[in-house]
């Protein structure tokens, strides 16, 4: 019963994010290694996902200048894919690095993901 309820909530959240947000491009590279001499990532396979996103500023009282900077953004993603801190996300031609990921996940059903993003 609760899974059905939370699945409906995830569907509704995705509809609202789609209506009021923008489609993003989340890129995930797997199987890559870092050249120890140059520091450049070599090899690997990049997969692109296209979740719907909402891009917001953090509330002033959350910005501490260390953990969260004034230039950081809060990105809310639908449940298409769980973002990782090793992923990058592009929204409206702006590339963002993922600093941290949180989620709304009652009863083990992911509804939305909250990403702290930084350029």
JSON list of C-alpha atoms in Angstrom, two decimals:
[
{"chain": "A", "resi": 1, "resn": "UNK", "atom": "CA", "xyz": [0.00, 0.00, 0.00]},
{"chain": "A", "resi": 2, "resn": "UNK", "atom": "CA", "xyz": [2.67, 2.54, 0.98]},
{"chain": "A", "resi": 3, "resn": "UNK", "atom": "CA", "xyz": [4.82, 1.75, -2.09]},
{"chain": "A", "resi": 4, "resn": "UNK", "atom": "CA", "xyz": [1.86, 2.55, -4.34]},
{"chain": "A", "resi": 5, "resn": "UNK", "atom": "CA", "xyz": [1.29, 5.86, -2.53]},
{"chain": "A", "resi": 6, "resn": "UNK", "atom": "CA", "xyz": [4.95, 6.90, -2.77]},
{"chain": "A", "resi": 7, "resn": "UNK", "atom": "CA", "xyz": [5.17, 5.83, -6.41]},
{"chain": "A", "resi": 8, "resn": "UNK", "atom": "CA", "xyz": [2.22, 8.15, -7.13]},
{"chain": "A", "resi": 9, "resn": "UNK", "atom": "CA", "xyz": [4.01, 10.92, -5.22]},
{"chain": "A", "resi": 10, "resn": "UNK", "atom": "CA", "xyz": [7.15, 10.40, -7.33]},
{"chain": "A", "resi": 11, "resn": "UNK", "atom": "CA", "xyz": [5.05, 10.58, -10.50]},
{"chain": "A", "resi": 12, "resn": "UNK", "atom": "CA", "xyz": [3.39, 13.79, -9.32]},
{"chain": "A", "resi": 13, "resn": "UNK", "atom": "CA", "xyz": [6.75, 15.32, -8.33]},
{"chain": "A", "resi": 14, "resn": "UNK", "atom": "CA", "xyz": [8.17, 14.45, -11.77]},
{"chain": "A", "resi": 15, "resn": "UNK", "atom": "CA", "xyz": [5.18, 16.11, -13.46]},
{"chain": "A", "resi": 16, "resn": "UNK", "atom": "CA", "xyz": [5.64, 19.31, -11.43]},
{"chain": "A", "resi": 17, "resn": "UNK", "atom": "CA", "xyz": [9.39, 19.42, -12.04]},
{"chain": "A", "resi": 18, "resn": "UNK", "atom": "CA", "xyz": [8.75, 18.90, -15.76]},
{"chain": "A", "resi": 19, "resn": "UNK", "atom": "CA", "xyz": [6.13, 21.68, -15.80]},
{"chain": "A", "resi": 20, "resn": "UNK", "atom": "CA", "xyz": [8.14, 24.28, -13.88]},
{"chain": "A", "resi": 21, "resn": "UNK", "atom": "CA", "xyz": [11.72, 23.21, -14.52]},
{"chain": "A", "resi": 22, "resn": "UNK", "atom": "CA", "xyz": [13.98, 22.32, -17.42]},
{"chain": "A", "resi": 23, "resn": "UNK", "atom": "CA", "xyz": [15.46, 19.16, -18.81]},
{"chain": "A", "resi": 24, "resn": "UNK", "atom": "CA", "xyz": [19.01, 18.55, -17.67]},
{"chain": "A", "resi": 25, "resn": "UNK", "atom": "CA", "xyz": [21.86, 16.45, -18.95]},
{"chain": "A", "resi": 26, "resn": "UNK", "atom": "CA", "xyz": [23.54, 14.29, -16.32]},
{"chain": "A", "resi": 27, "resn": "UNK", "atom": "CA", "xyz": [26.81, 12.74, -17.49]},
{"chain": "A", "resi": 28, "resn": "UNK", "atom": "CA", "xyz": [28.34, 9.73, -15.78]},
{"chain": "A", "resi": 29, "resn": "UNK", "atom": "CA", "xyz": [31.73, 8.31, -16.75]},
{"chain": "A", "resi": 30, "resn": "UNK", "atom": "CA", "xyz": [32.59, 4.78, -15.67]},
{"chain": "A", "resi": 31, "resn": "UNK", "atom": "CA", "xyz": [35.71, 2.69, -16.13]},
{"chain": "A", "resi": 32, "resn": "UNK", "atom": "CA", "xyz": [38.01, 5.70, -16.47]},
{"chain": "A", "resi": 33, "resn": "UNK", "atom": "CA", "xyz": [41.37, 6.17, -14.81]},
{"chain": "A", "resi": 34, "resn": "UNK", "atom": "CA", "xyz": [43.46, 9.22, -14.02]},
{"chain": "A", "resi": 35, "resn": "UNK", "atom": "CA", "xyz": [46.89, 9.57, -15.58]},
{"chain": "A", "resi": 36, "resn": "UNK", "atom": "CA", "xyz": [49.15, 10.13, -12.53]},
{"chain": "A", "resi": 37, "resn": "UNK", "atom": "CA", "xyz": [51.54, 12.35, -14.50]},
{"chain": "A", "resi": 38, "resn": "UNK", "atom": "CA", "xyz": [49.08, 14.69, -16.21]},
{"chain": "A", "resi": 39, "resn": "UNK", "atom": "CA", "xyz": [46.08, 14.33, -13.88]},
{"chain": "A", "resi": 40, "resn": "UNK", "atom": "CA", "xyz": [43.85, 13.90, -16.95]},
{"chain": "A", "resi": 41, "resn": "UNK", "atom": "CA", "xyz": [41.02, 11.36, -16.98]},
{"chain": "A", "resi": 42, "resn": "UNK", "atom": "CA", "xyz": [41.64, 8.76, -19.69]},
{"chain": "A", "resi": 43, "resn": "UNK", "atom": "CA", "xyz": [39.42, 6.04, -21.08]},
{"chain": "A", "resi": 44, "resn": "UNK", "atom": "CA", "xyz": [36.05, 5.16, -19.71]},
{"chain": "A", "resi": 45, "resn": "UNK", "atom": "CA", "xyz": [32.53, 5.24, -21.05]},
{"chain": "A", "resi": 46, "resn": "UNK", "atom": "CA", "xyz": [30.25, 8.25, -20.66]},
{"chain": "A", "resi": 47, "resn": "UNK", "atom": "CA", "xyz": [26.52, 7.73, -20.31]},
{"chain": "A", "resi": 48, "resn": "UNK", "atom": "CA", "xyz": [24.11, 10.66, -20.49]},
{"chain": "A", "resi": 49, "resn": "UNK", "atom": "CA", "xyz": [20.78, 10.76, -18.64]},
{"chain": "A", "resi": 50, "resn": "UNK", "atom": "CA", "xyz": [18.12, 13.42, -19.11]},
{"chain": "A", "resi": 51, "resn": "UNK", "atom": "CA", "xyz": [16.25, 14.07, -15.85]},
{"chain": "A", "resi": 52, "resn": "UNK", "atom": "CA", "xyz": [13.96, 17.03, -15.37]},
{"chain": "A", "resi": 53, "resn": "UNK", "atom": "CA", "xyz": [15.44, 19.61, -13.02]},
{"chain": "A", "resi": 54, "resn": "UNK", "atom": "CA", "xyz": [14.68, 22.72, -10.99]},
{"chain": "A", "resi": 55, "resn": "UNK", "atom": "CA", "xyz": [17.60, 25.11, -10.40]},
{"chain": "A", "resi": 56, "resn": "UNK", "atom": "CA", "xyz": [17.44, 27.33, -7.30]},
{"chain": "A", "resi": 57, "resn": "UNK", "atom": "CA", "xyz": [19.64, 29.47, -5.10]},
{"chain": "A", "resi": 58, "resn": "UNK", "atom": "CA", "xyz": [20.26, 28.30, -1.56]},
{"chain": "A", "resi": 59, "resn": "UNK", "atom": "CA", "xyz": [18.50, 30.23, 1.20]},
{"chain": "A", "resi": 60, "resn": "UNK", "atom": "CA", "xyz": [20.77, 32.92, 2.67]},
{"chain": "A", "resi": 61, "resn": "UNK", "atom": "CA", "xyz": [20.80, 31.27, 6.10]},
{"chain": "A", "resi": 62, "resn": "UNK", "atom": "CA", "xyz": [22.22, 28.06, 4.57]},
{"chain": "A", "resi": 63, "resn": "UNK", "atom": "CA", "xyz": [25.23, 29.77, 2.97]},
{"chain": "A", "resi": 64, "resn": "UNK", "atom": "CA", "xyz": [28.20, 29.51, 5.31]},
{"chain": "A", "resi": 65, "resn": "UNK", "atom": "CA", "xyz": [31.00, 30.38, 2.86]},
{"chain": "A", "resi": 66, "resn": "UNK", "atom": "CA", "xyz": [32.75, 27.07, 3.47]},
{"chain": "A", "resi": 67, "resn": "UNK", "atom": "CA", "xyz": [30.44, 24.13, 2.91]},
{"chain": "A", "resi": 68, "resn": "UNK", "atom": "CA", "xyz": [27.89, 26.06, 0.85]},
{"chain": "A", "resi": 69, "resn": "UNK", "atom": "CA", "xyz": [29.07, 29.04, -1.20]},
{"chain": "A", "resi": 70, "resn": "UNK", "atom": "CA", "xyz": [26.91, 31.93, -2.43]},
{"chain": "A", "resi": 71, "resn": "UNK", "atom": "CA", "xyz": [27.51, 30.74, -6.01]},
{"chain": "A", "resi": 72, "resn": "UNK", "atom": "CA", "xyz": [26.34, 27.17, -5.27]},
{"chain": "A", "resi": 73, "resn": "UNK", "atom": "CA", "xyz": [22.92, 26.11, -6.48]},
{"chain": "A", "resi": 74, "resn": "UNK", "atom": "CA", "xyz": [20.34, 23.62, -5.30]},
{"chain": "A", "resi": 75, "resn": "UNK", "atom": "CA", "xyz": [19.18, 21.39, -8.12]},
{"chain": "A", "resi": 76, "resn": "UNK", "atom": "CA", "xyz": [16.10, 19.26, -7.60]},
{"chain": "A", "resi": 77, "resn": "UNK", "atom": "CA", "xyz": [15.93, 16.26, -9.94]},
{"chain": "A", "resi": 78, "resn": "UNK", "atom": "CA", "xyz": [13.12, 13.85, -10.68]},
{"chain": "A", "resi": 79, "resn": "UNK", "atom": "CA", "xyz": [13.60, 10.15, -9.94]},
{"chain": "A", "resi": 80, "resn": "UNK", "atom": "CA", "xyz": [14.98, 9.28, -13.41]},
{"chain": "A", "resi": 81, "resn": "UNK", "atom": "CA", "xyz": [18.47, 8.49, -12.09]},
{"chain": "A", "resi": 82, "resn": "UNK", "atom": "CA", "xyz": [20.19, 8.77, -8.71]},
{"chain": "A", "resi": 83, "resn": "UNK", "atom": "CA", "xyz": [22.98, 11.34, -9.15]},
{"chain": "A", "resi": 84, "resn": "UNK", "atom": "CA", "xyz": [26.49, 10.68, -7.83]},
{"chain": "A", "resi": 85, "resn": "UNK", "atom": "CA", "xyz": [29.11, 13.18, -6.72]},
{"chain": "A", "resi": 86, "resn": "UNK", "atom": "CA", "xyz": [31.28, 12.00, -9.62]},
{"chain": "A", "resi": 87, "resn": "UNK", "atom": "CA", "xyz": [28.63, 13.04, -12.18]},
{"chain": "A", "resi": 88, "resn": "UNK", "atom": "CA", "xyz": [28.32, 16.41, -13.88]},
{"chain": "A", "resi": 89, "resn": "UNK", "atom": "CA", "xyz": [25.05, 18.07, -14.80]},
{"chain": "A", "resi": 90, "resn": "UNK", "atom": "CA", "xyz": [24.28, 20.61, -17.51]},
{"chain": "A", "resi": 91, "resn": "UNK", "atom": "CA", "xyz": [21.23, 22.86, -17.32]},
{"chain": "A", "resi": 92, "resn": "UNK", "atom": "CA", "xyz": [20.62, 25.63, -19.86]},
{"chain": "A", "resi": 93, "resn": "UNK", "atom": "CA", "xyz": [24.17, 25.30, -21.23]},
{"chain": "A", "resi": 94, "resn": "UNK", "atom": "CA", "xyz": [25.70, 25.71, -17.75]},
{"chain": "A", "resi": 95, "resn": "UNK", "atom": "CA", "xyz": [27.88, 22.89, -16.44]},
{"chain": "A", "resi": 96, "resn": "UNK", "atom": "CA", "xyz": [27.76, 22.06, -12.73]},
{"chain": "A", "resi": 97, "resn": "UNK", "atom": "CA", "xyz": [29.85, 19.76, -10.55]},
{"chain": "A", "resi": 98, "resn": "UNK", "atom": "CA", "xyz": [27.92, 17.81, -7.95]},
{"chain": "A", "resi": 99, "resn": "UNK", "atom": "CA", "xyz": [29.18, 18.50, -4.42]},
{"chain": "A", "resi": 100, "resn": "UNK", "atom": "CA", "xyz": [26.60, 16.50, -2.44]},
{"chain": "A", "resi": 101, "resn": "UNK", "atom": "CA", "xyz": [23.41, 14.54, -3.00]},
{"chain": "A", "resi": 102, "resn": "UNK", "atom": "CA", "xyz": [20.36, 14.13, -0.78]},
{"chain": "A", "resi": 103, "resn": "UNK", "atom": "CA", "xyz": [17.04, 12.51, -1.48]},
{"chain": "A", "resi": 104, "resn": "UNK", "atom": "CA", "xyz": [13.46, 12.27, -0.39]},
{"chain": "A", "resi": 105, "resn": "UNK", "atom": "CA", "xyz": [13.11, 8.54, 0.02]},
{"chain": "A", "resi": 106, "resn": "UNK", "atom": "CA", "xyz": [10.25, 7.53, 2.32]},
{"chain": "A", "resi": 107, "resn": "UNK", "atom": "CA", "xyz": [9.70, 3.79, 2.64]},
{"chain": "A", "resi": 108, "resn": "UNK", "atom": "CA", "xyz": [12.57, 3.10, 0.22]},
{"chain": "A", "resi": 109, "resn": "UNK", "atom": "CA", "xyz": [10.89, 4.83, -2.76]},
{"chain": "A", "resi": 110, "resn": "UNK", "atom": "CA", "xyz": [12.94, 7.69, -4.25]},
{"chain": "A", "resi": 111, "resn": "UNK", "atom": "CA", "xyz": [10.72, 10.69, -4.96]},
{"chain": "A", "resi": 112, "resn": "UNK", "atom": "CA", "xyz": [13.23, 13.47, -5.76]},
{"chain": "A", "resi": 113, "resn": "UNK", "atom": "CA", "xyz": [16.96, 14.11, -5.42]},
{"chain": "A", "resi": 114, "resn": "UNK", "atom": "CA", "xyz": [18.51, 17.28, -4.00]},
{"chain": "A", "resi": 115, "resn": "UNK", "atom": "CA", "xyz": [21.91, 18.20, -5.41]},
{"chain": "A", "resi": 116, "resn": "UNK", "atom": "CA", "xyz": [24.33, 20.86, -4.20]},
{"chain": "A", "resi": 117, "resn": "UNK", "atom": "CA", "xyz": [26.01, 22.00, -7.40]},
{"chain": "A", "resi": 118, "resn": "UNK", "atom": "CA", "xyz": [29.03, 24.23, -8.02]},
{"chain": "A", "resi": 119, "resn": "UNK", "atom": "CA", "xyz": [30.66, 25.62, -11.17]}
]
